[in-house]
Amino acid sequence: MDKPVLLTGAGGRVGQAILGHIGDAYDWRLLDREPLSDEKIPESVDQTNVYVADITDETAIRNAIEGVGAVIHLAGDPRPEAPWDSVLRNNIDGTQNMFEAAIDAGVEKFAFASSNHAVGAYETDERTPEMYRPHHEFRLDGTELARPSNLYGVSKATGETLGRYYHDHHDISVVNVRIGNLTQHHPPKEYERGQAMWLSYRDCAHLFACCIDADYDFEIVYGISDNDRKYYSIDRAREVLGYDPQDNSAEFTFEGEPLDEA
Amino acid sequence: MDKPVLLTGAGGRVGQAILGHIGDAYDWRLLDREPLSDEKIPESVDQTNVYVADITDETAIRNAIEGVGAVIHLAGDPRPEAPWDSVLRNNIDGTQNMFEAAIDAGVEKFAFASSNHAVGAYETDERTPEMYRPHHEFRLDGTELARPSNLYGVSKATGETLGRYYHDHHDISVVNVRIGNLTQHHPPKEYERGQAMWLSYRDCAHLFACCIDADYDFEIVYGISDNDRKYYSIDRAREVLGYDPQDNSAEFTFEGEPLDEA
């Protein structure tokens, strides 16, 4: 990608995971609703490329997106328990605003941070906790209909559908990344579900680099490491995006004990 | 259904198709944003069961929905070309408001008027117009992901996802009816697509009666007559809801000529 890449929600957890690993690999523009402290900005990014703006503010977004080749859109209310009014405004309306601005600016690629919560209700009482364990055959692969865990998940499923619409009607590549459980340094302890959908920081950064560099039309992929426990397929991310994860929650122990007993 | 049935958007085209055929078959409560003229209200419905309210008005909705057993939710901006701000408010936020009120009121069944525009972008240049013709094998059956034609279609797909969420998390049956091309008396002329997805008024009323009477969990069905040209499957509506359409656009002629040449 020769053109700048706009990262919205740059100061959040996913944004920082990305910048911590590939912060010097692209010509970034960083956007966040809150001012970014210096330690959150890679050394290669100067202040003229850092924008403080709300994604529902059309004018501010249009300044940030001008001349951009790819957008990684992470901004939004990240709380699974967020109330409807907040996800309606920040996640649904905000994402539509980003797509409109991206189309007008001629952006080529748009990676949308969707969530495991778009499909969380597949984890029924009948299937859990067995589906979180290695060798269990249940898999979601991105072709299934949404089954949100919560209204936050509804908002993420809607963002995916907006991506489908803008891809079908405009010349823009769209990838929806259903992000799993992103934690730094090691997978969550005593939390099988989190281990099943663990995403390490370096795998997260690599996956979004793939979203910037690969050629695709419209995709829904799962953003998790190559965990033994996984019930999300990463085949599509491998095939289409060239995703090659390095981590697996099964390889972690604490004081010699498996994570579950740590 | 022994309890009252709330019909939102009762004065609109779909509402009137329903009331024109089954207006005396249920204990209706009618709701519309505009006052309903007398000819739009069945004789069996008295004025105390007619509500003038906007579906985004929580208090007004809660009065109308108290004690109701089933909701047929048609209200919303019906224009395929409706701007985002309108479908965001009227179709997305309004439908969420209806579901919240329905859950709080203990409503058992919720039929949502979705649209062919939720999946209109499957009609690609490569597939059309052949897919609109008899014997062409292309079928959508309700298991496919949304591919909206327009932002109105995005709002309808979101309403479907809200239904999935409320069904999964609350004790409510939900059916999303992707309504085709509803016209009175006869199918559209010289419009193959409209003939393929034609829905006669009597089939429309019968289908929504099935949504009130049948037992189901969560369904997505297509609301069209049994047209020779159809590319939407009606198998699921037949099997689960007992839908038994009487009409077929192929049976209509004008002055002895087929519809296409009329």
mmCIF file of C-alpha atoms in Angstrom, chain B:
data_model
loop_
_atom_site.group_PDB
_atom_site.id
_atom_site.type_symbol
_atom_site.label_atom_id
_atom_site.label_comp_id
_atom_site.label_asym_id
_atom_site.label_seq_id
_atom_site.Cartn_x
_atom_site.Cartn_y
_atom_site.Cartn_z
ATOM 1 C CA MET B 1 -54.398 -16.354 18.945
ATOM 2 C CA ASP B 2 -56.771 -15.442 21.763
ATOM 3 C CA LYS B 3 -54.969 -12.235 22.685
ATOM 4 C CA PRO B 4 -55.019 -8.996 20.690
ATOM 5 C CA VAL B 5 -52.691 -8.602 17.705
ATOM 6 C CA LEU B 6 -50.897 -5.291 17.259
ATOM 7 C CA LEU B 7 -50.429 -4.139 13.670
ATOM 8 C CA THR B 8 -47.977 -1.266 13.234
ATOM 9 C CA GLY B 9 -48.047 0.756 10.048
ATOM 10 C CA ALA B 10 -51.685 -0.287 9.726
ATOM 11 C CA GLY B 11 -52.480 2.453 7.210
ATOM 12 C CA GLY B 12 -49.734 1.485 4.766
ATOM 13 C CA ARG B 13 -50.043 -0.765 1.749
ATOM 14 C CA VAL B 14 -49.121 -4.022 3.485
ATOM 15 C CA GLY B 15 -51.297 -3.174 6.468
ATOM 16 C CA GLN B 16 -54.263 -2.508 4.254
ATOM 17 C CA ALA B 17 -53.720 -5.712 2.267
ATOM 18 C CA ILE B 18 -53.829 -7.608 5.570
ATOM 19 C CA LEU B 19 -56.861 -5.812 6.988
ATOM 20 C CA GLY B 20 -58.738 -6.067 3.695
ATOM 21 C CA HIS B 21 -58.691 -9.858 3.932
ATOM 22 C CA ILE B 22 -58.399 -10.790 7.605
ATOM 23 C CA GLY B 23 -59.591 -7.564 9.231
ATOM 24 C CA ASP B 24 -62.368 -9.428 11.035
ATOM 25 C CA ALA B 25 -60.371 -12.524 11.956
ATOM 26 C CA TYR B 26 -58.388 -11.175 14.924
ATOM 27 C CA ASP B 27 -58.768 -8.832 17.856
ATOM 28 C CA TRP B 28 -56.713 -6.070 16.282
ATOM 29 C CA ARG B 29 -54.949 -3.097 17.688
ATOM 30 C CA LEU B 30 -53.964 -0.758 14.898
ATOM 31 C CA LEU B 31 -51.100 1.698 15.119
ATOM 32 C CA ASP B 32 -49.954 4.272 12.624
ATOM 33 C CA ARG B 33 -48.040 7.523 12.741
ATOM 34 C CA GLU B 34 -50.871 9.210 10.841
ATOM 35 C CA PRO B 35 -54.532 9.148 11.881
ATOM 36 C CA LEU B 36 -56.351 6.373 9.987
ATOM 37 C CA SER B 37 -59.323 7.403 7.903
ATOM 38 C CA ASP B 38 -62.497 5.416 8.533
ATOM 39 C CA GLU B 39 -62.230 3.336 5.372
ATOM 40 C CA LYS B 40 -58.849 2.025 6.544
ATOM 41 C CA ILE B 41 -60.298 0.604 9.770
ATOM 42 C CA PRO B 42 -62.245 -2.685 9.679
ATOM 43 C CA GLU B 43 -65.791 -2.447 11.032
ATOM 44 C CA SER B 44 -64.964 -4.857 13.830
ATOM 45 C CA VAL B 45 -62.254 -2.551 15.245
ATOM 46 C CA ASP B 46 -63.458 0.252 17.497
ATOM 47 C CA GLN B 47 -61.637 3.528 17.972
ATOM 48 C CA THR B 48 -60.250 2.618 21.381
ATOM 49 C CA ASN B 49 -58.027 0.091 19.585
ATOM 50 C CA VAL B 50 -56.616 2.573 17.102
ATOM 51 C CA TYR B 51 -53.407 4.317 18.142
ATOM 52 C CA VAL B 52 -51.718 7.294 16.529
ATOM 53 C CA ALA B 53 -48.074 7.068 17.530
ATOM 54 C CA ASP B 54 -44.551 7.059 16.205
ATOM 55 C CA ILE B 55 -42.773 3.750 16.853
ATOM 56 C CA THR B 56 -39.776 5.627 18.222
ATOM 57 C CA ASP B 57 -42.011 6.996 21.007
ATOM 58 C CA GLU B 58 -41.444 4.527 23.846
ATOM 59 C CA THR B 59 -44.327 5.611 26.049
ATOM 60 C CA ALA B 60 -46.927 5.606 23.291
ATOM 61 C CA ILE B 61 -45.831 2.149 22.114
ATOM 62 C CA ARG B 62 -46.041 0.711 25.595
ATOM 63 C CA ASN B 63 -49.683 1.689 25.879
ATOM 64 C CA ALA B 64 -50.522 0.100 22.536
ATOM 65 C CA ILE B 65 -48.673 -3.156 23.205
ATOM 66 C CA GLU B 66 -49.918 -3.950 26.713
ATOM 67 C CA GLY B 67 -51.674 -7.337 26.806
ATOM 68 C CA VAL B 68 -50.894 -8.115 23.164
ATOM 69 C CA GLY B 69 -50.092 -11.693 22.095
ATOM 70 C CA ALA B 70 -48.569 -11.041 18.670
ATOM 71 C CA VAL B 71 -47.098 -8.107 16.800
ATOM 72 C CA ILE B 72 -47.019 -7.596 13.054
ATOM 73 C CA HIS B 73 -44.462 -4.859 12.692
ATOM 74 C CA LEU B 74 -44.790 -3.071 9.368
ATOM 75 C CA ALA B 75 -44.137 0.535 10.392
ATOM 76 C CA GLY B 76 -41.078 2.264 9.046
ATOM 77 C CA ASP B 77 -39.908 4.276 6.100
ATOM 78 C CA PRO B 78 -40.983 2.074 3.128
ATOM 79 C CA ARG B 79 -39.004 3.870 0.430
ATOM 80 C CA PRO B 80 -36.168 1.881 -1.164
ATOM 81 C CA GLU B 81 -34.480 5.223 -1.824
ATOM 82 C CA ALA B 82 -34.967 6.506 1.729
ATOM 83 C CA PRO B 83 -31.951 8.381 3.099
ATOM 84 C CA TRP B 84 -29.821 6.889 5.847
ATOM 85 C CA ASP B 85 -30.978 9.240 8.596
ATOM 86 C CA SER B 86 -34.568 8.183 8.048
ATOM 87 C CA VAL B 87 -33.995 4.424 7.963
ATOM 88 C CA LEU B 88 -31.607 4.677 10.913
ATOM 89 C CA ARG B 89 -34.303 6.321 12.997
ATOM 90 C CA ASN B 90 -37.536 4.846 11.699
ATOM 91 C CA ASN B 91 -36.499 1.358 10.654
ATOM 92 C CA ILE B 92 -33.527 0.452 12.844
ATOM 93 C CA ASP B 93 -34.120 2.424 16.043
ATOM 94 C CA GLY B 94 -37.895 2.087 15.699
ATOM 95 C CA THR B 95 -37.715 -1.697 15.363
ATOM 96 C CA GLN B 96 -35.405 -2.013 18.363
ATOM 97 C CA ASN B 97 -37.900 0.037 20.320
ATOM 98 C CA MET B 98 -40.734 -2.265 19.240
ATOM 99 C CA PHE B 99 -38.792 -5.365 20.304
ATOM 100 C CA GLU B 100 -37.967 -3.909 23.716
ATOM 101 C CA ALA B 101 -41.600 -3.032 24.279
ATOM 102 C CA ALA B 102 -42.690 -6.475 23.048
ATOM 103 C CA ILE B 103 -40.336 -8.247 25.457
ATOM 104 C CA ASP B 104 -41.496 -6.137 28.391
ATOM 105 C CA ALA B 105 -45.143 -6.788 27.501
ATOM 106 C CA GLY B 106 -44.652 -10.564 27.234
ATOM 107 C CA VAL B 107 -45.556 -10.733 23.535
ATOM 108 C CA GLU B 108 -45.354 -14.317 22.234
ATOM 109 C CA LYS B 109 -44.850 -13.778 18.491
ATOM 110 C CA PHE B 110 -43.277 -11.027 16.451
ATOM 111 C CA ALA B 111 -43.569 -10.909 12.663
ATOM 112 C CA PHE B 112 -41.217 -8.372 11.099
ATOM 113 C CA ALA B 113 -41.796 -6.931 7.644
ATOM 114 C CA SER B 114 -38.407 -7.356 6.040
ATOM 115 C CA SER B 115 -37.918 -6.822 2.333
ATOM 116 C CA ASN B 116 -36.557 -8.229 -0.886
ATOM 117 C CA HIS B 117 -34.197 -5.242 -0.683
ATOM 118 C CA ALA B 118 -32.309 -7.006 2.120
ATOM 119 C CA VAL B 119 -31.004 -9.368 -0.564
ATOM 120 C CA GLY B 120 -31.423 -7.323 -3.756
ATOM 121 C CA ALA B 121 -27.711 -7.296 -4.591
ATOM 122 C CA TYR B 122 -27.810 -11.026 -5.388
ATOM 123 C CA GLU B 123 -29.397 -9.803 -8.616
ATOM 124 C CA THR B 124 -26.075 -9.170 -10.285
ATOM 125 C CA ASP B 125 -25.596 -8.104 -13.889
ATOM 126 C CA GLU B 126 -24.429 -11.652 -14.646
ATOM 127 C CA ARG B 127 -27.616 -13.237 -13.308
ATOM 128 C CA THR B 128 -30.232 -10.825 -14.633
ATOM 129 C CA PRO B 129 -32.623 -10.946 -16.338
ATOM 130 C CA GLU B 130 -32.322 -14.736 -16.715
ATOM 131 C CA MET B 131 -32.881 -15.349 -13.004
ATOM 132 C CA TYR B 132 -36.330 -13.746 -13.249
ATOM 133 C CA ARG B 133 -37.549 -16.350 -15.731
ATOM 134 C CA PRO B 134 -39.358 -19.673 -15.266
ATOM 135 C CA HIS B 135 -37.145 -22.770 -15.084
ATOM 136 C CA HIS B 136 -34.060 -20.749 -14.113
ATOM 137 C CA GLU B 137 -32.589 -22.588 -11.151
ATOM 138 C CA PHE B 138 -31.289 -19.719 -9.007
ATOM 139 C CA ARG B 139 -32.970 -19.674 -5.580
ATOM 140 C CA LEU B 140 -32.619 -17.756 -2.357
ATOM 141 C CA ASP B 141 -34.118 -19.567 0.622
ATOM 142 C CA GLY B 142 -33.472 -17.374 3.668
ATOM 143 C CA THR B 143 -30.256 -19.080 4.782
ATOM 144 C CA GLU B 144 -28.085 -16.687 2.759
ATOM 145 C CA LEU B 145 -26.321 -13.632 4.156
ATOM 146 C CA ALA B 146 -27.887 -10.244 3.469
ATOM 147 C CA ARG B 147 -26.832 -8.403 0.317
ATOM 148 C CA PRO B 148 -28.870 -5.191 0.445
ATOM 149 C CA SER B 149 -29.899 -3.229 -2.635
ATOM 150 C CA ASN B 150 -29.824 0.052 -0.762
ATOM 151 C CA LEU B 151 -29.620 1.556 2.713
ATOM 152 C CA TYR B 152 -33.288 0.748 3.201
ATOM 153 C CA GLY B 153 -32.282 -2.888 2.641
ATOM 154 C CA VAL B 154 -29.479 -2.507 5.203
ATOM 155 C CA SER B 155 -32.083 -1.313 7.697
ATOM 156 C CA LYS B 156 -34.298 -4.318 6.979
ATOM 157 C CA ALA B 157 -31.386 -6.742 7.375
ATOM 158 C CA THR B 158 -30.656 -5.063 10.697
ATOM 159 C CA GLY B 159 -34.251 -5.548 11.780
ATOM 160 C CA GLU B 160 -33.841 -9.261 11.011
ATOM 161 C CA THR B 161 -30.691 -9.391 13.135
ATOM 162 C CA LEU B 162 -32.471 -7.628 15.979
ATOM 163 C CA GLY B 163 -35.118 -10.349 15.733
ATOM 164 C CA ARG B 164 -32.434 -13.025 15.973
ATOM 165 C CA TYR B 165 -31.010 -11.327 19.060
ATOM 166 C CA TYR B 166 -34.344 -10.926 20.852
ATOM 167 C CA HIS B 167 -35.375 -14.466 20.025
ATOM 168 C CA ASP B 168 -32.104 -15.925 21.280
ATOM 169 C CA HIS B 169 -32.172 -13.995 24.532
ATOM 170 C CA HIS B 170 -35.867 -13.800 25.350
ATOM 171 C CA ASP B 171 -38.909 -16.025 25.145
ATOM 172 C CA ILE B 172 -40.313 -14.683 21.876
ATOM 173 C CA SER B 173 -40.929 -16.295 18.486
ATOM 174 C CA VAL B 174 -39.716 -14.195 15.573
ATOM 175 C CA VAL B 175 -40.400 -14.482 11.869
ATOM 176 C CA ASN B 176 -38.822 -12.167 9.320
ATOM 177 C CA VAL B 177 -40.898 -11.936 6.152
ATOM 178 C CA ARG B 178 -38.954 -10.690 3.141
ATOM 179 C CA ILE B 179 -41.852 -9.151 1.288
ATOM 180 C CA GLY B 180 -41.667 -9.181 -2.508
ATOM 181 C CA ASN B 181 -43.603 -6.923 -4.853
ATOM 182 C CA LEU B 182 -47.061 -6.352 -3.387
ATOM 183 C CA THR B 183 -49.608 -5.045 -5.874
ATOM 184 C CA GLN B 184 -53.374 -5.163 -5.836
ATOM 185 C CA HIS B 185 -55.548 -6.980 -8.400
ATOM 186 C CA HIS B 186 -52.755 -8.082 -10.759
ATOM 187 C CA PRO B 187 -48.978 -8.382 -11.043
ATOM 188 C CA PRO B 188 -46.937 -5.510 -12.464
ATOM 189 C CA LYS B 189 -46.823 -5.373 -16.256
ATOM 190 C CA GLU B 190 -43.622 -5.375 -18.285
ATOM 191 C CA TYR B 191 -41.541 -5.901 -15.161
ATOM 192 C CA GLU B 192 -40.099 -9.391 -14.960
ATOM 193 C CA ARG B 193 -38.522 -8.844 -11.552
ATOM 194 C CA GLY B 194 -41.824 -7.698 -10.106
ATOM 195 C CA GLN B 195 -43.602 -10.704 -11.598
ATOM 196 C CA ALA B 196 -40.984 -13.029 -10.137
ATOM 197 C CA MET B 197 -41.511 -11.673 -6.614
ATOM 198 C CA TRP B 198 -45.169 -10.744 -6.916
ATOM 199 C CA LEU B 199 -47.242 -11.002 -3.754
ATOM 200 C CA SER B 200 -50.990 -10.752 -4.157
ATOM 201 C CA TYR B 201 -53.023 -9.041 -1.465
ATOM 202 C CA ARG B 202 -54.817 -12.243 -0.461
ATOM 203 C CA ASP B 203 -51.572 -14.233 -0.272
ATOM 204 C CA CYS B 204 -50.038 -11.436 1.803
ATOM 205 C CA ALA B 205 -52.906 -11.483 4.289
ATOM 206 C CA HIS B 206 -52.846 -15.283 4.474
ATOM 207 C CA LEU B 207 -49.076 -15.329 5.075
ATOM 208 C CA PHE B 208 -49.321 -12.904 7.996
ATOM 209 C CA ALA B 209 -52.247 -14.906 9.398
ATOM 210 C CA CYS B 210 -49.870 -17.894 9.352
ATOM 211 C CA CYS B 211 -47.331 -15.777 11.273
ATOM 212 C CA ILE B 212 -49.977 -15.171 13.943
ATOM 213 C CA ASP B 213 -51.247 -18.755 14.131
ATOM 214 C CA ALA B 214 -48.286 -21.076 13.494
ATOM 215 C CA ASP B 215 -45.738 -22.304 16.040
ATOM 216 C CA TYR B 216 -42.140 -21.403 15.265
ATOM 217 C CA ASP B 217 -38.918 -20.287 16.893
ATOM 218 C CA PHE B 218 -36.921 -18.044 14.558
ATOM 219 C CA GLU B 219 -37.553 -17.959 10.835
ATOM 220 C CA ILE B 220 -36.648 -16.006 7.725
ATOM 221 C CA VAL B 221 -39.165 -16.571 4.936
ATOM 222 C CA TYR B 222 -39.945 -15.010 1.595
ATOM 223 C CA GLY B 223 -43.302 -13.351 1.130
ATOM 224 C CA ILE B 224 -44.283 -13.962 -2.491
ATOM 225 C CA SER B 225 -47.048 -15.735 -4.345
ATOM 226 C CA ASP B 226 -46.401 -19.084 -6.021
ATOM 227 C CA ASN B 227 -45.048 -17.486 -9.178
ATOM 228 C CA ASP B 228 -43.601 -19.571 -12.016
ATOM 229 C CA ARG B 229 -40.845 -16.978 -12.260
ATOM 230 C CA LYS B 230 -39.847 -17.079 -8.613
ATOM 231 C CA TYR B 231 -36.224 -17.082 -7.503
ATOM 232 C CA TYR B 232 -37.170 -16.973 -3.831
ATOM 233 C CA SER B 233 -38.026 -20.305 -2.273
ATOM 234 C CA ILE B 234 -41.347 -20.486 -0.450
ATOM 235 C CA ASP B 235 -40.629 -23.976 0.872
ATOM 236 C CA ARG B 236 -39.782 -22.809 4.364
ATOM 237 C CA ALA B 237 -42.940 -20.691 4.618
ATOM 238 C CA ARG B 238 -44.977 -23.708 3.499
ATOM 239 C CA GLU B 239 -43.299 -26.151 5.868
ATOM 240 C CA VAL B 240 -43.058 -24.130 9.034
ATOM 241 C CA LEU B 241 -45.892 -21.649 8.736
ATOM 242 C CA GLY B 242 -48.377 -23.605 6.640
ATOM 243 C CA TYR B 243 -48.356 -20.948 3.929
ATOM 244 C CA ASP B 244 -50.491 -22.054 0.980
ATOM 245 C CA PRO B 245 -50.493 -19.304 -1.648
ATOM 246 C CA GLN B 246 -53.339 -19.097 -4.169
ATOM 247 C CA ASP B 247 -51.811 -16.821 -6.769
ATOM 248 C CA ASN B 248 -49.182 -17.014 -9.493
ATOM 249 C CA SER B 249 -48.214 -14.083 -11.656
ATOM 250 C CA ALA B 250 -47.988 -16.411 -14.676
ATOM 251 C CA GLU B 251 -51.745 -16.888 -14.646
ATOM 252 C CA PHE B 252 -52.464 -13.259 -15.512
ATOM 253 C CA THR B 253 -52.917 -11.911 -18.996
ATOM 254 C CA PHE B 254 -53.998 -8.547 -20.364
ATOM 255 C CA GLU B 255 -56.344 -8.617 -23.302
ATOM 256 C CA GLY B 256 -55.189 -12.117 -24.006
ATOM 257 C CA GLU B 257 -51.480 -11.270 -24.016
ATOM 258 C CA PRO B 258 -48.949 -12.429 -21.420
ATOM 259 C CA LEU B 259 -48.005 -9.745 -18.870
ATOM 260 C CA ASP B 260 -44.664 -9.108 -20.480
ATOM 261 C CA GLU B 261 -46.199 -8.053 -23.726
ATOM 262 C CA ALA B 262 -49.208 -6.300 -22.229
#
